[in-house]
Tab-separated table of C-alpha atoms and ligand atoms in Angstrom:
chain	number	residue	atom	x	y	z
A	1	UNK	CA	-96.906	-24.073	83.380
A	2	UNK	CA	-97.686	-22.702	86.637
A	3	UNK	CA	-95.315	-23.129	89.634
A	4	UNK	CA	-96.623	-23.680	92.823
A	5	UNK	CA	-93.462	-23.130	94.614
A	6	UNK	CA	-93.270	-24.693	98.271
A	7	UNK	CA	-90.147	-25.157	98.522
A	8	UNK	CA	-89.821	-22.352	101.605
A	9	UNK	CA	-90.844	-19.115	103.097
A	10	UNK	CA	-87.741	-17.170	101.842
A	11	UNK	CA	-88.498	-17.331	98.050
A	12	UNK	CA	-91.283	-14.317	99.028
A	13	UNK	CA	-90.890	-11.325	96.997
A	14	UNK	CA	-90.877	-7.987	98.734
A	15	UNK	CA	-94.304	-6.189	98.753
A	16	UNK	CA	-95.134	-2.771	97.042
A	17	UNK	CA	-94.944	-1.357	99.967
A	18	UNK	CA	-91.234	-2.727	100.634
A	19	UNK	CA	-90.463	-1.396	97.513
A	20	UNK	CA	-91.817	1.583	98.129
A	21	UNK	CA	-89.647	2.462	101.580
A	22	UNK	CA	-86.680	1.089	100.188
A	23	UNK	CA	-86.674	3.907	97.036
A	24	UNK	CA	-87.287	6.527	99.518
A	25	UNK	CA	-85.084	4.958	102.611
A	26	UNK	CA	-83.120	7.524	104.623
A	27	UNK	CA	-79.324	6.436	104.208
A	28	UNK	CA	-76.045	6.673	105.881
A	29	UNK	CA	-72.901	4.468	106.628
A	30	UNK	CA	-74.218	1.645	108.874
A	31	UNK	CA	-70.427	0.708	109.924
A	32	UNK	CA	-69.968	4.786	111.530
A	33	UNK	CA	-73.693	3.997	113.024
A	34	UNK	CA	-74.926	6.453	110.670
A	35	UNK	CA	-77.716	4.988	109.162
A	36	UNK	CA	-80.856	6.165	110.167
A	37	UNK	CA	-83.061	3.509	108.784
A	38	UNK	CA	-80.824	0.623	110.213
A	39	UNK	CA	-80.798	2.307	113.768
A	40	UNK	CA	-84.953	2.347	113.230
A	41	UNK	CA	-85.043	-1.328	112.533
A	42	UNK	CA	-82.932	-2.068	115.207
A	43	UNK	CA	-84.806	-0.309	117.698
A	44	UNK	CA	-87.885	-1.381	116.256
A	45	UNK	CA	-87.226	-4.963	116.966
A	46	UNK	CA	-85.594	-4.297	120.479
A	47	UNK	CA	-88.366	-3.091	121.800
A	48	UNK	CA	-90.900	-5.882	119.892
A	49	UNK	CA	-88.815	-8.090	121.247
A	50	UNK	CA	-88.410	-6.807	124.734
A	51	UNK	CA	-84.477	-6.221	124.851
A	52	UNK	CA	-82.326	-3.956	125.305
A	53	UNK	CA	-80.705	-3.729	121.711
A	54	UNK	CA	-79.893	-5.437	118.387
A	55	UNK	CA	-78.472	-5.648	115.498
A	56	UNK	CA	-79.349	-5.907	111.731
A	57	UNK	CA	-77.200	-8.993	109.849
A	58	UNK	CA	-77.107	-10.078	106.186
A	59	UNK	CA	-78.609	-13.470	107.479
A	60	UNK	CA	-80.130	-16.006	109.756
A	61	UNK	CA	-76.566	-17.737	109.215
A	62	UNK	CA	-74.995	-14.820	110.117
A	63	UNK	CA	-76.909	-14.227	113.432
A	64	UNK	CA	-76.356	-17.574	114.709
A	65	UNK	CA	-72.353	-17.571	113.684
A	66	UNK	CA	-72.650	-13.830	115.196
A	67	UNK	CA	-73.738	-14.903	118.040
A	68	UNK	CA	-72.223	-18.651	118.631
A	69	UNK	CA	-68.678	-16.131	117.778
A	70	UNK	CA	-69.320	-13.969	120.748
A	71	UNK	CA	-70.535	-16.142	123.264
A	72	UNK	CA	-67.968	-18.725	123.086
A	73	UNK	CA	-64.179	-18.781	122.599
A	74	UNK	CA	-62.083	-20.923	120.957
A	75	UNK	CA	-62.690	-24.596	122.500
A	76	UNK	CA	-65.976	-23.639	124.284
A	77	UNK	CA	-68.735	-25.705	123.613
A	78	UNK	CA	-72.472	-24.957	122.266
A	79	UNK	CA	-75.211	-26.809	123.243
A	80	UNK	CA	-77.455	-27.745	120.042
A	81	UNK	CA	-80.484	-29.373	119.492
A	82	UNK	CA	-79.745	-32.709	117.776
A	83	UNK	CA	-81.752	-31.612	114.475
A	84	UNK	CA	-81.150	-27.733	115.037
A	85	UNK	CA	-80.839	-25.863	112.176
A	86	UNK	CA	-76.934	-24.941	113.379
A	87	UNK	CA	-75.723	-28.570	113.241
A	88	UNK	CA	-77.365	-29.357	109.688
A	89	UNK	CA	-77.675	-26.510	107.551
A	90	UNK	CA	-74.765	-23.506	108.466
A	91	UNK	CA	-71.766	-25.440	106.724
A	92	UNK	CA	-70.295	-26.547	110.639
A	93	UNK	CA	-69.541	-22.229	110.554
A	94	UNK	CA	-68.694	-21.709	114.284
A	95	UNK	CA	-66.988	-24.806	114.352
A	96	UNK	CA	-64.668	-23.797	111.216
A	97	UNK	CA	-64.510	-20.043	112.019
A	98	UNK	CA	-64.430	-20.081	115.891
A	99	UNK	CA	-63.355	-23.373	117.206
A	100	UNK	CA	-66.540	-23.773	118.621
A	101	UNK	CA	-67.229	-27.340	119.322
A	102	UNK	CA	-71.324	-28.387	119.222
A	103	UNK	CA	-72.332	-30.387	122.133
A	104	UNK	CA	-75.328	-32.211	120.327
A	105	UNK	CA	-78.328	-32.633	123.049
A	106	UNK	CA	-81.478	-35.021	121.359
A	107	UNK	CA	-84.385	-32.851	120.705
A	108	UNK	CA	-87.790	-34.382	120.741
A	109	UNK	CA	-90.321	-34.478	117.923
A	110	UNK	CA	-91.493	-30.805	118.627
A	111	UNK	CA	-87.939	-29.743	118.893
A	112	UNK	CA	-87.717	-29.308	122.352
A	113	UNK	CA	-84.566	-29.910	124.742
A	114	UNK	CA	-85.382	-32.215	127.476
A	115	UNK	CA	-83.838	-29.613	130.407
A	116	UNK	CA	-82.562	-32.641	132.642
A	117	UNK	CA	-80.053	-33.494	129.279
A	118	UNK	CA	-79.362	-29.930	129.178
A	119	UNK	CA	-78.433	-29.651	132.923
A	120	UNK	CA	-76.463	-32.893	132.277
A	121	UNK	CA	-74.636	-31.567	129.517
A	122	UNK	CA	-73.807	-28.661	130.735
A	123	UNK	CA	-69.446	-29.040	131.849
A	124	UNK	CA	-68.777	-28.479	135.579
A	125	UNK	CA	-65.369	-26.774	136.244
A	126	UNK	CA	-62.518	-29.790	135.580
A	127	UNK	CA	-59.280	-29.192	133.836
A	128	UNK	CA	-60.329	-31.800	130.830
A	129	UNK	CA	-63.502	-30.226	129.982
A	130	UNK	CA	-64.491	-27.701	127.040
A	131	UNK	CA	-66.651	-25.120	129.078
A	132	UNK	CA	-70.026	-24.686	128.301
A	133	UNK	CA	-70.552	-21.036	126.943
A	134	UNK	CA	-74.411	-21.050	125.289
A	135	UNK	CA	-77.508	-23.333	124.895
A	136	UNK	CA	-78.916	-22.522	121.958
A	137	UNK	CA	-83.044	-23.576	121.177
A	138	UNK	CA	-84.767	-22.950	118.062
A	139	UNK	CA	-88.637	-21.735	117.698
A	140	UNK	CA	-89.904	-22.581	114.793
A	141	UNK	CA	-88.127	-25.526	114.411
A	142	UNK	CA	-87.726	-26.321	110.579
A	143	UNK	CA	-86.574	-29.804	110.798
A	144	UNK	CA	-89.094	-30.636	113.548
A	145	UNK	CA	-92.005	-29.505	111.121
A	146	UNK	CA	-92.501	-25.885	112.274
A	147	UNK	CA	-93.778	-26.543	115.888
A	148	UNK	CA	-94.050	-23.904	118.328
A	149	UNK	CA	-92.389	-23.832	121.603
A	150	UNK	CA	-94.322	-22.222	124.269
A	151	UNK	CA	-92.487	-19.536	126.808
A	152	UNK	CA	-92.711	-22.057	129.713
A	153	UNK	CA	-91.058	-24.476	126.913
A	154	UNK	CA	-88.105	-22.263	126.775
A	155	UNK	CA	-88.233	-21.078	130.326
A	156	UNK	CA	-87.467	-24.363	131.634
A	157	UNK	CA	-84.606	-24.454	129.676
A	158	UNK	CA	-83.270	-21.094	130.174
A	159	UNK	CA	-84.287	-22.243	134.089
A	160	UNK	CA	-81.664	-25.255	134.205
A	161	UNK	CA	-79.193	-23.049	131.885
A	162	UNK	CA	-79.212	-19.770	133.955
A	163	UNK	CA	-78.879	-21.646	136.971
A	164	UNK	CA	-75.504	-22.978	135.757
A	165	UNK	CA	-74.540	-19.666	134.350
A	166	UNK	CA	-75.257	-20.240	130.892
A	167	UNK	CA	-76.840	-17.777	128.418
A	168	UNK	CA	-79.878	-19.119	126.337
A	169	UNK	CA	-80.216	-18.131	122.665
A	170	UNK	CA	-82.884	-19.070	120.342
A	171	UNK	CA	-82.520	-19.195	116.674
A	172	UNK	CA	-85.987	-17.470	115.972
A	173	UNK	CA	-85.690	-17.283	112.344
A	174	UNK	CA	-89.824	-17.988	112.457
A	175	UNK	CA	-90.402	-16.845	116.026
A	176	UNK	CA	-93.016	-14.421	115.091
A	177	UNK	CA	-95.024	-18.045	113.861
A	178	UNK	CA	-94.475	-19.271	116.775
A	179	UNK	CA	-96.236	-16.092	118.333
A	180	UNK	CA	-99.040	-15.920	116.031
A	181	UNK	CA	-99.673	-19.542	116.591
A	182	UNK	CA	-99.190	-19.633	120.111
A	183	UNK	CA	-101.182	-16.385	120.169
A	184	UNK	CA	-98.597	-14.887	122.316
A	185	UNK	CA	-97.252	-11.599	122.359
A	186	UNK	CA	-93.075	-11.942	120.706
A	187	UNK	CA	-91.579	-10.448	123.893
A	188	UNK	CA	-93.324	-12.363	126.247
A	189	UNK	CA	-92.071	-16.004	123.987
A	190	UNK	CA	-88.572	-14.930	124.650
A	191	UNK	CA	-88.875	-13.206	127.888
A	192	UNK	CA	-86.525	-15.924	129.300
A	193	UNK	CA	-83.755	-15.886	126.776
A	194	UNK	CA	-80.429	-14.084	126.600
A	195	UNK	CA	-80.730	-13.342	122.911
A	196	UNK	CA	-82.565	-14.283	120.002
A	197	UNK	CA	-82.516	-13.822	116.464
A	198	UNK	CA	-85.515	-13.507	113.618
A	199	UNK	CA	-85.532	-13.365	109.878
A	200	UNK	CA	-87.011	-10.641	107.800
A	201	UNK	CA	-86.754	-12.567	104.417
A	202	UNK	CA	-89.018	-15.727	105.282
A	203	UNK	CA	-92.263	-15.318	106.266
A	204	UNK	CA	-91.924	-11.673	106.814
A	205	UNK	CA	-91.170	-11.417	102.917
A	206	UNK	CA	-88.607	-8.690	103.265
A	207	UNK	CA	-86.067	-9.511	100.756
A	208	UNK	CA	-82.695	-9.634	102.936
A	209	UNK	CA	-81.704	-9.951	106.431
A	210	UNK	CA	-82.171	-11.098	110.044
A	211	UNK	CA	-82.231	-9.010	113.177
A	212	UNK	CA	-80.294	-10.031	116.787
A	213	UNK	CA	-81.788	-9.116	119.582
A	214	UNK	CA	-80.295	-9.215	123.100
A	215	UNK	CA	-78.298	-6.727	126.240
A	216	UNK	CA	-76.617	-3.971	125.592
A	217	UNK	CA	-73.331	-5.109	126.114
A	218	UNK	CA	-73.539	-8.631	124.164
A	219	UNK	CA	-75.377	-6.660	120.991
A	220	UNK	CA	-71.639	-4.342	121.483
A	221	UNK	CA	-69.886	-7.489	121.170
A	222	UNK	CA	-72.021	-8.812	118.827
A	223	UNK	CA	-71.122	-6.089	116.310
A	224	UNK	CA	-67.832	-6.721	116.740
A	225	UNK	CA	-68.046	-10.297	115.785
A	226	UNK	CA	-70.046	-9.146	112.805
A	227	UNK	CA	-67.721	-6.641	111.614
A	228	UNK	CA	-64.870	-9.215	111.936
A	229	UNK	CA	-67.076	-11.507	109.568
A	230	UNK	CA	-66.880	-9.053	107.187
A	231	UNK	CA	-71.015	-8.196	108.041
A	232	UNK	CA	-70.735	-4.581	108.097
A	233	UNK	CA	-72.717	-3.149	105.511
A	234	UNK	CA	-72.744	0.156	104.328
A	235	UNK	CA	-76.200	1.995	103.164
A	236	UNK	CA	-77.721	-0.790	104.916
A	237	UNK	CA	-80.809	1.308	105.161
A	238	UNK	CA	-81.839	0.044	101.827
A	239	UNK	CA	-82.248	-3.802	103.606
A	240	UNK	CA	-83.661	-2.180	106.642
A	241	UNK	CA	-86.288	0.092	105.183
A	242	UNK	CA	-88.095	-2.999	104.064
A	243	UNK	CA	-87.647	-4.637	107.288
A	244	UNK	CA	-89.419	-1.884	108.782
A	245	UNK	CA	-92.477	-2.742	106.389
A	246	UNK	CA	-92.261	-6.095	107.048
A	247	UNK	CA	-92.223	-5.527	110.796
A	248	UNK	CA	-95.418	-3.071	110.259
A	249	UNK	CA	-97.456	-5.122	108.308
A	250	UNK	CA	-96.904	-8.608	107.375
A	251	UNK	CA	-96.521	-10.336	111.494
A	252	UNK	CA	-100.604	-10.732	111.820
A	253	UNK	CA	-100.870	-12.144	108.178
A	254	UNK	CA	-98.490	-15.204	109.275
A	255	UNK	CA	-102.058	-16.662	110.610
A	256	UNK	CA	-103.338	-17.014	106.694
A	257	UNK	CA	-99.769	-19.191	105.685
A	258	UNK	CA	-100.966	-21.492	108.916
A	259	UNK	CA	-104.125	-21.944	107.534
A	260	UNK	CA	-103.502	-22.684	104.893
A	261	UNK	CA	-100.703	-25.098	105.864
A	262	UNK	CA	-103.604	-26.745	108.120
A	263	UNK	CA	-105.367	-26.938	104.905
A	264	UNK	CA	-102.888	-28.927	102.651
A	265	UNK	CA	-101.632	-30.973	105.499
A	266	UNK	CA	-105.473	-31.980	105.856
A	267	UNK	CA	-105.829	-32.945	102.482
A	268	UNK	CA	-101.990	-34.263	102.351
A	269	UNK	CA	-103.028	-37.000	105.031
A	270	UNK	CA	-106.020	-38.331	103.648
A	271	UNK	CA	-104.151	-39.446	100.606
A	272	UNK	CA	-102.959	-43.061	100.533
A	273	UNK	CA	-99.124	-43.235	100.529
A	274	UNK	CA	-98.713	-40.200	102.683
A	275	UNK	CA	-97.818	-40.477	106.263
A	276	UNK	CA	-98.264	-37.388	108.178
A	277	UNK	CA	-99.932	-36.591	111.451
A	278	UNK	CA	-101.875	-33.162	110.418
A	279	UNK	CA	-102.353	-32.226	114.209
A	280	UNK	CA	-98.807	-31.877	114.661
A	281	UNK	CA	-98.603	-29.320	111.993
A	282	UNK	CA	-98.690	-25.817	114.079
A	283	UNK	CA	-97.530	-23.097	111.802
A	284	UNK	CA	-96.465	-22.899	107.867
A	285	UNK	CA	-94.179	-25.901	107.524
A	286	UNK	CA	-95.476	-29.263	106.304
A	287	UNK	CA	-93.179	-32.291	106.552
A	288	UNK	CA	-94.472	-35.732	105.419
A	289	UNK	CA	-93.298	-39.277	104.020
A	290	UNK	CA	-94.383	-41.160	101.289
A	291	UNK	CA	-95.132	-44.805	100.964
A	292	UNK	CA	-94.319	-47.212	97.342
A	293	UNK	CA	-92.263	-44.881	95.988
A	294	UNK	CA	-88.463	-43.285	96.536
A	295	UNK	CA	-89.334	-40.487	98.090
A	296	UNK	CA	-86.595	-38.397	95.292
A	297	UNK	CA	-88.453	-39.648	92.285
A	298	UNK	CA	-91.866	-38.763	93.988
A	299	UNK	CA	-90.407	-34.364	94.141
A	300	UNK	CA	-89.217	-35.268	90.570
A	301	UNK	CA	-93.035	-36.001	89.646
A	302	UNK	CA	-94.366	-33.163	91.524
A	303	UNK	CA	-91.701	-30.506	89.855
A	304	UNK	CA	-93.056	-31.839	86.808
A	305	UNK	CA	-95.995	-30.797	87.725
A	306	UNK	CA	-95.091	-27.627	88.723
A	307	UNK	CA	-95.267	-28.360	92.699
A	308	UNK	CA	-91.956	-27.164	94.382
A	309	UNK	CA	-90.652	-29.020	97.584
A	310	UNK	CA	-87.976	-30.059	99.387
A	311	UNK	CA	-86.496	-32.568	101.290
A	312	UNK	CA	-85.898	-32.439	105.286
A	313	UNK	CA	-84.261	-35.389	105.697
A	314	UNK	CA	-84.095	-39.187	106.043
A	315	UNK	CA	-86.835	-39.414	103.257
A	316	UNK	CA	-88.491	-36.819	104.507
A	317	UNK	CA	-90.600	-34.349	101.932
A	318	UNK	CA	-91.317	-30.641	103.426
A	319	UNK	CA	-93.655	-28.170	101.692
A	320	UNK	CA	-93.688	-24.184	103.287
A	321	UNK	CA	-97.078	-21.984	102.748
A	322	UNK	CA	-96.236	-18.541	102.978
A	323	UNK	CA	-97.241	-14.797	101.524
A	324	UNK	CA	-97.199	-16.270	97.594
A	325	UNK	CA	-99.318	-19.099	98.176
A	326	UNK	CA	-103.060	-19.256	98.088
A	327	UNK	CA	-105.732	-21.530	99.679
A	328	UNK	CA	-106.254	-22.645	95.535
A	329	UNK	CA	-102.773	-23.120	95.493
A	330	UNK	CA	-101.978	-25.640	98.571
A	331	UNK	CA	-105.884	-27.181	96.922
A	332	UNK	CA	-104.155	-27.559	93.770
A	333	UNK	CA	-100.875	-28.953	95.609
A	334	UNK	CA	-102.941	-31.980	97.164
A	335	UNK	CA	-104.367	-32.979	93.537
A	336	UNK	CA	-100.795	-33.013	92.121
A	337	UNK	CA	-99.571	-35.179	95.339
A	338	UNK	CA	-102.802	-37.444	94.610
A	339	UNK	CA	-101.979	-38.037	90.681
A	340	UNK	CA	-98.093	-38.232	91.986
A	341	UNK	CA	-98.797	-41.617	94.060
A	342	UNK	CA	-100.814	-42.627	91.244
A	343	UNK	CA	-98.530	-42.873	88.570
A	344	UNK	CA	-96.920	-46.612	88.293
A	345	UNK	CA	-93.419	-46.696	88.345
B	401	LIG	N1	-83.473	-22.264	106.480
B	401	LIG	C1	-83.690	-22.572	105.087
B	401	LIG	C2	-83.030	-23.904	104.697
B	401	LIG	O1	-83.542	-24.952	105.479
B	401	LIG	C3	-81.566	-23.930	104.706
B	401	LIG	C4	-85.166	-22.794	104.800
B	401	LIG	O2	-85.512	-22.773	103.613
B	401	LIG	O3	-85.931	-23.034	105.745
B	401	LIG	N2	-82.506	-20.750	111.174
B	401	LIG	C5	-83.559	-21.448	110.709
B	401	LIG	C6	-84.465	-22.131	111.681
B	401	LIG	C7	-83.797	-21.526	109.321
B	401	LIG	O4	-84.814	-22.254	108.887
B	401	LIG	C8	-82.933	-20.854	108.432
B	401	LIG	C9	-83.142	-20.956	106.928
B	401	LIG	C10	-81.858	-20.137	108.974
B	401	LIG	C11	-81.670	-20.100	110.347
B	401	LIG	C12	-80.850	-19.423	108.104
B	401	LIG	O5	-81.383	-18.298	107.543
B	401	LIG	P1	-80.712	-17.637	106.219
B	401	LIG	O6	-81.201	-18.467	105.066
B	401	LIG	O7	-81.240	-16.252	106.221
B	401	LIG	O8	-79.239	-17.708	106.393
């Protein structure tokens, strides 16, 4: 049977190419700083970013513990985003590891932080309060759908934030989506923010790993953090020679997974049973409801059918185009949704 497997952006396989650069990779030590391909990456995405330095993790879990670990101390507090990736999907990590308590702010349908809650929530200086050490934002936001925040979206967080003294980090793990759709140069999107994170294994299709980006000094402390999580990694250069590829050559391509996403949330809506707004969707991430049936038994039928997904939530069904997925393929998707909500229970 053939698998149509939506189930996300990090089940790509690394290209020829990837393969390629990581037989021939340069290698050294990573934890002396001796390996040559790492230090590439990691200047590579400094400078795509537009900061000063970063640093190559095993994950997009990692990078946001990393980084949640070395901007706040034990009882500091982190300003989330009320369906942030951080709250629902990293196992409470800064919270277990670092005694990090998550101030949960409401984020709106596109994920965005209203700034006046922000400034609100941000502690002034009294003896009972848990300072505030980091507002975090994410762009693409995966619960939210995949929407795209827009620089002056993040600016007038990182606005209300900086004015307070607070350092803004976004959880980019799809920021380069939100660049290609927002047709907006990467470093420009975060120009704002303290530091920021991406993946190389989602869209990107690299196979492993996720890149912080940020100062100087806080990338120093960073690594710190990361060695203390037991994230130093030896011939590293192996992970990072594909992330160079990915980096080169699969950023522009991201437009094709949107399309194509536009495509099957098109044809998802005009099926009777599904609720979804199509114009909301923005980049590679469909999320949608389904009407007259659990919404469980419906992604049993579909795996049947070979048609991956899964769930985001309060009922909520998400599907992810992305570098092994097709225009026929998200075509073929719809007609298996369509004979799904057929069916009689
Ligand atoms: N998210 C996964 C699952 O939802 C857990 C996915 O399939 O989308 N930030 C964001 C916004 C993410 O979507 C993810 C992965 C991460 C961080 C964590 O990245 P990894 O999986 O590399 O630890």
């Amino acid at each position: 049977m053939k698998i149509i497997d939506l189930r996300s952006d990090t089940i790509t396989l690394p290209t020829e190419a990837m393969r390629q650069a990581i037989a021939a990779a340069d290698l050294g030590d990573d934890v002396y700083g001796e390996d040559p391909t790492v230090k590439r990456l990691e200047e590579m995405a400094a400078a795509l970013l537009g900061k000063e330095a970063a640093l190559m993790t095993a994950s997009g879990t990692m990078s946001n513990l990393t980084t949640l670990l070395t901007f706040c101390g034990r009882g500091d507090e982190a300003i989330v985003g009320s369906e942030s990736h951080i709250v629902h999907y990293e196992a409470g990590g800064a919270s277990a590891l670092g005694g990090v308590a998550y101030r949960t702010v409401f984020n709106d349908k596109r994920g965005m932080l209203d700034p006046e809650d922000v400034e609100s929530a941000i502690r002034g200086n009294r003896l009972h309060f848990p300072p505030t050490a980091v507002v975090c934002m994410e762009n693409t936001h995966n619960r939210c759908g995949g929407s795209a925040l827009t620089t002056e979206d993040m600016r007038s967080v990182a606005n209300v934030a900086h004015a307070r003294g607070v350092p803004v980090y976004v959880d980019g793990a799809r920021i380069f989506n939100a660049a290609v759709a927002r047709n907006t140069p990467v470093a420009s999107l975060v120009e704002d923010i303290d530091a920021v994170s991406f993946s190389l294994c989602k869209g990107l299709a690299a196979p492993v790993g996720s890149v912080l980006c940020g100062s100087a000094d806080f990338i120093v402390r960073a690594r710190k953090i990361r060695q203390m999580l037991g994230g130093g990694m030896r011939q590293a250069g192996i992970i990072a020679a594909a992330g160079i590829v990915a980096l080169e050559t699969m950023i522009d391509r991201l437009a094709e997974d949107h399309a194509n996403a536009r495509v099957l949330a098109n044809g998802l809506s005009n099926i009777p049973g599904v609720i979804l707004d199509p114009s909301t969707v923005e980049t590679n991430i469909v999320i949608f409801e389904v009407q007259g049936i659990d919404a469980v038994e419906f992604q049993a039928r579909l795996a049947e059918a070979g048609v991956l997904t899964t769930d985001s939530g309060a009922g909520r069904i998400r599907m992810l185009t992305h570098y092994g997925i097709s225009r026929a393929d998200v075509e073929e998707a719809v007609e298996h949704v369509k004979a799904a909500l057929q069916v009689k229970a």
